[in-house]
PDB file of C-alpha atoms in Angstrom:
ATOM      1  CA  MET A  19      91.656 138.949  65.988  1.00 42.00           C
ATOM      2  CA  GLY A  20      90.332 139.261  69.556  1.00 54.00           C
ATOM      3  CA  VAL A  21      92.204 140.543  72.591  1.00 57.00           C
ATOM      4  CA  ILE A  22      93.354 137.046  73.612  1.00 58.00           C
ATOM      5  CA  GLY A  23      94.539 136.374  70.070  1.00 62.00           C
ATOM      6  CA  MET A  24      96.525 139.623  70.001  1.00 73.00           C
ATOM      7  CA  ARG A  25      98.136 138.841  73.340  1.00 80.00           C
ATOM      8  CA  ALA A  26      98.956 135.325  72.184  1.00 80.00           C
ATOM      9  CA  GLU A  27     100.587 136.650  69.025  1.00 84.00           C
ATOM     10  CA  TYR A  28     102.756 139.019  71.066  1.00 88.00           C
ATOM     11  CA  VAL A  29     103.759 136.331  73.569  1.00 90.00           C
ATOM     12  CA  ARG A  30     104.534 133.853  70.792  1.00 87.00           C
ATOM     13  CA  LYS A  31     107.013 136.351  69.324  1.00 91.00           C
ATOM     14  CA  VAL A  32     108.629 136.828  72.758  1.00 93.00           C
ATOM     15  CA  ILE A  33     108.971 133.052  73.263  1.00 92.00           C
ATOM     16  CA  ASP A  34     110.272 132.458  69.731  1.00 90.00           C
ATOM     17  CA  ARG A  35     113.137 134.905  70.360  1.00 93.00           C
ATOM     18  CA  LEU A  36     114.290 133.127  73.514  1.00 94.00           C
ATOM     19  CA  PRO A  37     117.430 130.997  73.116  1.00 93.00           C
ATOM     20  CA  PHE A  38     117.268 127.324  74.078  1.00 92.00           C
ATOM     21  CA  ASP A  39     118.802 126.079  77.333  1.00 93.00           C
ATOM     22  CA  THR A  40     119.683 129.574  78.557  1.00 95.00           C
ATOM     23  CA  LEU A  41     118.443 130.891  81.899  1.00 96.00           C
ATOM     24  CA  VAL A  42     116.229 133.964  81.539  1.00 96.00           C
ATOM     25  CA  ASP A  43     116.559 135.759  84.881  1.00 97.00           C
ATOM     26  CA  ILE A  44     115.542 139.185  86.162  1.00 96.00           C
ATOM     27  CA  SER A  45     118.271 140.851  84.084  1.00 96.00           C
ATOM     28  CA  HIS A  46     116.654 139.673  80.834  1.00 96.00           C
ATOM     29  CA  PRO A  47     114.052 141.997  79.194  1.00 95.00           C
ATOM     30  CA  SER A  48     111.621 139.085  78.712  1.00 96.00           C
ATOM     31  CA  PHE A  49     111.635 138.082  82.389  1.00 97.00           C
ATOM     32  CA  PRO A  50     108.738 140.395  83.457  1.00 96.00           C
ATOM     33  CA  VAL A  51     106.510 139.025  80.677  1.00 95.00           C
ATOM     34  CA  LEU A  52     107.294 135.425  81.612  1.00 96.00           C
ATOM     35  CA  MET A  53     106.776 136.127  85.314  1.00 97.00           C
ATOM     36  CA  TYR A  54     103.402 137.741  84.635  1.00 95.00           C
ATOM     37  CA  LEU A  55     102.287 134.737  82.574  1.00 94.00           C
ATOM     38  CA  PHE A  56     103.582 132.244  85.117  1.00 96.00           C
ATOM     39  CA  ARG A  57     101.652 133.964  87.908  1.00 94.00           C
ATOM     40  CA  LEU A  58      98.495 133.749  85.803  1.00 92.00           C
ATOM     41  CA  ARG A  59      99.132 130.019  85.320  1.00 91.00           C
ATOM     42  CA  ASP A  60     100.044 129.483  88.982  1.00 90.00           C
ATOM     43  CA  ARG A  61      97.119 131.211  90.700  1.00 84.00           C
ATOM     44  CA  ASP A  62      96.401 128.175  92.887  1.00 81.00           C
ATOM     45  CA  GLY A  63     100.077 127.385  93.543  1.00 87.00           C
ATOM     46  CA  GLU A  64      99.819 124.161  91.539  1.00 82.00           C
ATOM     47  CA  LYS A  65     103.086 124.782  89.728  1.00 89.00           C
ATOM     48  CA  SER A  66     105.195 126.665  92.281  1.00 91.00           C
ATOM     49  CA  GLY A  67     104.149 124.914  95.482  1.00 87.00           C
ATOM     50  CA  GLY A  68     105.216 128.036  97.378  1.00 88.00           C
ATOM     51  CA  ARG A  69     108.689 128.092  95.836  1.00 92.00           C
ATOM     52  CA  ARG A  70     110.157 131.342  94.504  1.00 95.00           C
ATOM     53  CA  VAL A  71     111.005 131.632  90.804  1.00 97.00           C
ATOM     54  CA  LYS A  72     114.516 132.825  89.986  1.00 97.00           C
ATOM     55  CA  ALA A  73     114.537 132.247  86.208  1.00 97.00           C
ATOM     56  CA  PHE A  74     112.868 130.643  83.207  1.00 97.00           C
ATOM     57  CA  VAL A  75     114.320 128.404  80.515  1.00 95.00           C
ATOM     58  CA  LYS A  76     113.148 127.157  77.109  1.00 93.00           C
ATOM     59  CA  ARG A  77     114.109 123.579  76.279  1.00 89.00           C
ATOM     60  CA  ARG A  78     113.585 121.444  73.195  1.00 81.00           C
ATOM     61  CA  SER A  79     110.834 118.823  73.398  1.00 71.00           C
ATOM     62  CA  GLY A  80     110.396 116.550  70.415  1.00 57.00           C
ATOM     63  CA  ARG A  81     109.995 118.930  67.478  1.00 56.00           C
ATOM     64  CA  GLY A  82     108.822 121.796  69.649  1.00 70.00           C
ATOM     65  CA  TYR A  83     109.732 123.328  72.983  1.00 83.00           C
ATOM     66  CA  MET A  84     108.689 123.452  76.634  1.00 85.00           C
ATOM     67  CA  LEU A  85     109.000 126.321  79.085  1.00 92.00           C
ATOM     68  CA  TYR A  86     110.265 125.673  82.609  1.00 94.00           C
ATOM     69  CA  ALA A  87     110.210 127.805  85.723  1.00 95.00           C
ATOM     70  CA  VAL A  88     113.463 127.463  87.680  1.00 96.00           C
ATOM     71  CA  PHE A  89     113.140 127.893  91.432  1.00 95.00           C
ATOM     72  CA  GLU A  90     115.659 129.123  93.981  1.00 94.00           C
ATOM     73  CA  ASP A  91     116.205 125.554  95.237  1.00 91.00           C
ATOM     74  CA  GLY A  92     117.292 124.501  91.720  1.00 90.00           C
ATOM     75  CA  SER A  93     114.165 122.494  90.939  1.00 91.00           C
ATOM     76  CA  GLU A  94     112.182 123.063  87.742  1.00 91.00           C
ATOM     77  CA  VAL A  95     108.597 122.664  86.556  1.00 91.00           C
ATOM     78  CA  ASP A  96     107.162 122.845  83.065  1.00 89.00           C
ATOM     79  CA  TRP A  97     104.284 125.230  82.367  1.00 89.00           C
ATOM     80  CA  SER A  98     102.196 126.491  79.468  1.00 87.00           C
ATOM     81  CA  TRP A  99     101.836 130.136  78.514  1.00 89.00           C
ATOM     82  CA  GLN A 100      98.860 129.133  76.356  1.00 82.00           C
ATOM     83  CA  LYS A 101      97.001 127.893  79.429  1.00 83.00           C
ATOM     84  CA  ALA A 102      97.967 131.070  81.275  1.00 87.00           C
ATOM     85  CA  LEU A 103      96.234 133.157  78.595  1.00 85.00           C
ATOM     86  CA  GLY A 104      93.355 130.746  78.093  1.00 78.00           C
ATOM     87  CA  VAL A 105      94.484 129.933  74.555  1.00 72.00           C
ATOM     88  CA  ARG A 106      93.611 126.546  73.119  1.00 67.00           C
ATOM     89  CA  ASP A 107      96.801 124.833  72.021  1.00 67.00           C
ATOM     90  CA  ARG A 108      95.849 122.062  69.614  1.00 76.00           C
ATOM     91  CA  ARG A 109      99.333 120.522  69.646  1.00 77.00           C
ATOM     92  CA  SER A 110      99.097 120.110  73.420  1.00 79.00           C
ATOM     93  CA  ASP A 111      95.583 118.689  73.073  1.00 84.00           C
ATOM     94  CA  VAL A 112      96.856 116.055  70.626  1.00 89.00           C
ATOM     95  CA  LEU A 113      99.875 115.142  72.765  1.00 88.00           C
ATOM     96  CA  ASN A 114      97.656 114.820  75.830  1.00 88.00           C
ATOM     97  CA  ALA A 115      95.235 112.625  73.868  1.00 93.00           C
ATOM     98  CA  PHE A 116      98.079 110.253  72.989  1.00 95.00           C
ATOM     99  CA  ARG A 117      99.101 110.249  76.668  1.00 92.00           C
ATOM    100  CA  TYR A 118      95.519 109.503  77.679  1.00 93.00           C
ATOM    101  CA  GLU A 119      95.444 106.435  75.444  1.00 96.00           C
ATOM    102  CA  VAL A 120      98.380 104.802  77.288  1.00 95.00           C
ATOM    103  CA  MET A 121      97.488 105.847  80.846  1.00 93.00           C
ATOM    104  CA  GLN A 122      96.155 102.380  81.656  1.00 93.00           C
ATOM    105  CA  SER A 123      99.629 100.958  80.982  1.00 92.00           C
ATOM    106  CA  VAL A 124     101.122 103.628  83.248  1.00 91.00           C
ATOM    107  CA  TYR A 125      98.624 102.899  86.033  1.00 91.00           C
ATOM    108  CA  THR A 126      99.219  99.155  85.731  1.00 93.00           C
ATOM    109  CA  VAL A 127     102.954  99.636  86.276  1.00 92.00           C
ATOM    110  CA  ARG A 128     102.380 102.013  89.201  1.00 90.00           C
ATOM    111  CA  ASP A 129      99.768  99.788  90.854  1.00 91.00           C
ATOM    112  CA  GLY A 130     102.106  96.807  90.621  1.00 93.00           C
ATOM    113  CA  HIS A 131     104.426  98.672  93.023  1.00 93.00           C
ATOM    114  CA  MET A 132     101.743  99.463  95.603  1.00 93.00           C
ATOM    115  CA  ILE A 133     101.516  98.095  99.117  1.00 92.00           C
ATOM    116  CA  GLY A 134      98.319  99.409 100.610  1.00 90.00           C
ATOM    117  CA  ASP A 135      98.353 103.180 100.085  1.00 87.00           C
ATOM    118  CA  LEU A 136     102.129 103.297  99.635  1.00 92.00           C
ATOM    119  CA  VAL A 137     104.265 102.801  96.536  1.00 90.00           C
ATOM    120  CA  VAL A 138     107.710 101.184  96.486  1.00 93.00           C
ATOM    121  CA  THR A 139     109.786 102.911  93.805  1.00 92.00           C
ATOM    122  CA  ASP A 140     112.290 101.114  91.579  1.00 89.00           C
ATOM    123  CA  SER A 141     115.114 102.630  93.644  1.00 90.00           C
ATOM    124  CA  GLY A 142     113.676 101.090  96.826  1.00 91.00           C
ATOM    125  CA  GLY A 143     112.097 104.224  98.282  1.00 91.00           C
ATOM    126  CA  VAL A 144     108.614 104.246  99.778  1.00 92.00           C
ATOM    127  CA  VAL A 145     106.300 107.156  98.949  1.00 88.00           C
ATOM    128  CA  GLU A 146     102.615 107.958  99.093  1.00 88.00           C
ATOM    129  CA  LYS A 147     100.584 107.329  95.945  1.00 82.00           C
ATOM    130  CA  GLY A 148     100.286 111.052  95.198  1.00 80.00           C
ATOM    131  CA  GLY A 149     104.071 111.491  95.278  1.00 83.00           C
ATOM    132  CA  VAL A 150     104.959 108.885  92.682  1.00 85.00           C
ATOM    133  CA  HIS A 151     105.631 109.344  88.962  1.00 85.00           C
ATOM    134  CA  VAL A 152     106.094 106.803  86.159  1.00 91.00           C
ATOM    135  CA  HIS A 153     109.103 107.757  84.040  1.00 88.00           C
ATOM    136  CA  HIS A 154     109.837 106.712  80.452  1.00 89.00           C
ATOM    137  CA  ASP A 155     113.342 105.300  80.838  1.00 87.00           C
ATOM    138  CA  GLY A 156     115.550 105.170  77.741  1.00 81.00           C
ATOM    139  CA  GLU A 157     113.306 106.412  74.917  1.00 85.00           C
ATOM    140  CA  GLU A 158     111.207 109.338  76.101  1.00 86.00           C
ATOM    141  CA  PHE A 159     107.491 109.526  75.369  1.00 90.00           C
ATOM    142  CA  SER A 160     107.812 112.161  72.629  1.00 87.00           C
ATOM    143  CA  ARG A 161     110.423 110.056  70.782  1.00 89.00           C
ATOM    144  CA  ILE A 162     108.213 106.970  70.854  1.00 94.00           C
ATOM    145  CA  LEU A 163     105.299 109.022  69.550  1.00 93.00           C
ATOM    146  CA  ASP A 164     107.437 110.553  66.768  1.00 91.00           C
ATOM    147  CA  GLU A 165     108.450 107.035  65.660  1.00 94.00           C
ATOM    148  CA  PHE A 166     104.825 105.875  65.668  1.00 95.00           C
ATOM    149  CA  LEU A 167     103.642 108.818  63.582  1.00 94.00           C
ATOM    150  CA  MET A 168     106.529 108.351  61.159  1.00 93.00           C
ATOM    151  CA  GLU A 169     105.689 104.660  60.744  1.00 95.00           C
ATOM    152  CA  LYS A 170     102.052 105.569  60.043  1.00 94.00           C
ATOM    153  CA  GLY A 171     102.979 108.442  57.741  1.00 94.00           C
ATOM    154  CA  LEU A 172     101.029 110.852  59.948  1.00 91.00           C
ATOM    155  CA  ARG A 173     101.647 114.285  61.458  1.00 86.00           C
ATOM    156  CA  LEU A 174     100.220 115.657  64.701  1.00 83.00           C
ATOM    157  CA  GLU A 175      98.165 118.033  62.539  1.00 80.00           C
ATOM    158  CA  ASP A 176      96.456 115.022  60.901  1.00 86.00           C
ATOM    159  CA  ILE A 177      95.094 113.587  64.156  1.00 91.00           C
ATOM    160  CA  GLU A 178      91.383 113.994  64.844  1.00 92.00           C
ATOM    161  CA  LEU A 179      90.284 114.220  68.472  1.00 90.00           C
ATOM    162  CA  GLU A 180      87.122 113.301  70.354  1.00 91.00           C
ATOM    163  CA  ASP A 181      85.986 115.374  73.344  1.00 86.00           C
ATOM    164  CA  ILE A 182      85.450 113.166  76.409  1.00 85.00           C
ATOM    165  CA  GLY A 183      84.479 115.953  78.812  1.00 76.00           C
ATOM    166  CA  ARG A 184      87.709 116.111  80.811  1.00 70.00           C
ATOM    167  CA  GLY A 185      89.988 116.258  77.793  1.00 76.00           C
ATOM    168  CA  TYR A 186      90.367 114.433  74.495  1.00 87.00           C
ATOM    169  CA  ARG A 187      91.046 110.986  73.117  1.00 93.00           C
ATOM    170  CA  LEU A 188      91.862 109.847  69.580  1.00 95.00           C
ATOM    171  CA  LYS A 189      88.773 109.763  67.383  1.00 94.00           C
ATOM    172  CA  ASP A 190      90.162 106.857  65.337  1.00 96.00           C
ATOM    173  CA  ARG A 191      89.836 103.992  67.831  1.00 96.00           C
ATOM    174  CA  LYS A 192      91.766 101.581  65.598  1.00 97.00           C
ATOM    175  CA  LEU A 193      94.657 104.045  65.556  1.00 97.00           C
ATOM    176  CA  ALA A 194      94.377 104.335  69.348  1.00 97.00           C
ATOM    177  CA  GLU A 195      94.738 100.566  69.754  1.00 97.00           C
ATOM    178  CA  GLU A 196      97.685 100.460  67.357  1.00 98.00           C
ATOM    179  CA  TRP A 197      99.319 103.289  69.331  1.00 97.00           C
ATOM    180  CA  ARG A 198      98.844 101.433  72.636  1.00 97.00           C
ATOM    181  CA  ARG A 199     100.498  98.305  71.250  1.00 97.00           C
ATOM    182  CA  PHE A 200     103.351 100.328  69.737  1.00 97.00           C
ATOM    183  CA  HIS A 201     103.936 102.277  72.958  1.00 97.00           C
ATOM    184  CA  ASP A 202     103.777  99.234  75.234  1.00 95.00           C
ATOM    185  CA  ALA A 203     106.249  97.321  73.065  1.00 96.00           C
ATOM    186  CA  ARG A 204     108.845 100.112  73.294  1.00 94.00           C
ATOM    187  CA  ALA A 205     108.278 101.937  76.572  1.00 94.00           C
ATOM    188  CA  ARG A 206     110.423 101.064  79.582  1.00 93.00           C
ATOM    189  CA  LEU A 207     108.451 102.474  82.474  1.00 94.00           C
ATOM    190  CA  ARG A 208     110.147 103.176  85.779  1.00 91.00           C
ATOM    191  CA  VAL A 209     108.391 104.011  89.056  1.00 93.00           C
ATOM    192  CA  VAL A 210     110.097 106.954  90.785  1.00 90.00           C
ATOM    193  CA  SER A 211     109.359 109.606  93.383  1.00 88.00           C
ATOM    194  CA  ARG A 212     108.458 113.142  92.304  1.00 81.00           C
ATOM    195  CA  GLU A 213     111.956 114.334  93.309  1.00 83.00           C
ATOM    196  CA  GLU A 214     113.651 111.520  91.366  1.00 84.00           C
ATOM    197  CA  HIS A 215     111.548 112.392  88.322  1.00 77.00           C
ATOM    198  CA  VAL A 216     112.670 116.036  88.383  1.00 75.00           C
ATOM    199  CA  ASN A 217     116.320 114.964  88.711  1.00 76.00           C
ATOM    200  CA  LEU A 218     116.011 112.434  85.888  1.00 72.00           C
ATOM    201  CA  HIS A 219     114.643 115.030  83.487  1.00 63.00           C
ATOM    202  CA  ARG A 220     117.275 117.530  84.565  1.00 62.00           C
ATOM    203  CA  GLY A 221     119.976 114.943  83.845  1.00 57.00           C
ATOM    204  CA  GLU A 222     118.499 114.192  80.413  1.00 54.00           C
ATOM    205  CA  LYS A 223     118.570 117.877  79.497  1.00 49.00           C
ATOM    206  CA  GLN A 224     122.177 118.249  80.638  1.00 48.00           C
ATOM    207  CA  GLY A 225     123.314 115.067  78.902  1.00 46.00           C
TER     208      GLY A 225
END
């Protein structure tokens, strides 16, 4: 096992011991490790946007978990410790491939709300294109995907991927088309601002 593999094994044990839905702040022994990893992940400020981290939290996501940085203003952002260490996470690759396959549906919904370079959200707000998100209302993306895999008798581990240079898509193109039809029949997509999206996910976690 190389150095990265050894570090990943150590971090995985730290993450596995963290309780769900409990703030890990500076008083927690794991906080320095999480802060170090988050800074590695956030070198260009993509995740923090200049905000100061006050805690971290592990939340359930489908059959797995997601890590979130909690900022002093109360906002949160998800982040990956695997990406921080440069570790390939096949589960994330597969999830992102399934997301890639339905992005055209997402873009179609978003573009239908555009007026010039601006987007009118479902709540009536007007934001720039870069500040808009498309939210899965009702059934979340991971739930829809779990139902699709169950119907097909598949597991994430069974899915073969095809490298497309900037990520992955499903190698089985028939399965990709079946997934698009399944997703589009069930997904209720809602156009929201970035701030509304954060609040919606926070409300789902608290509910």
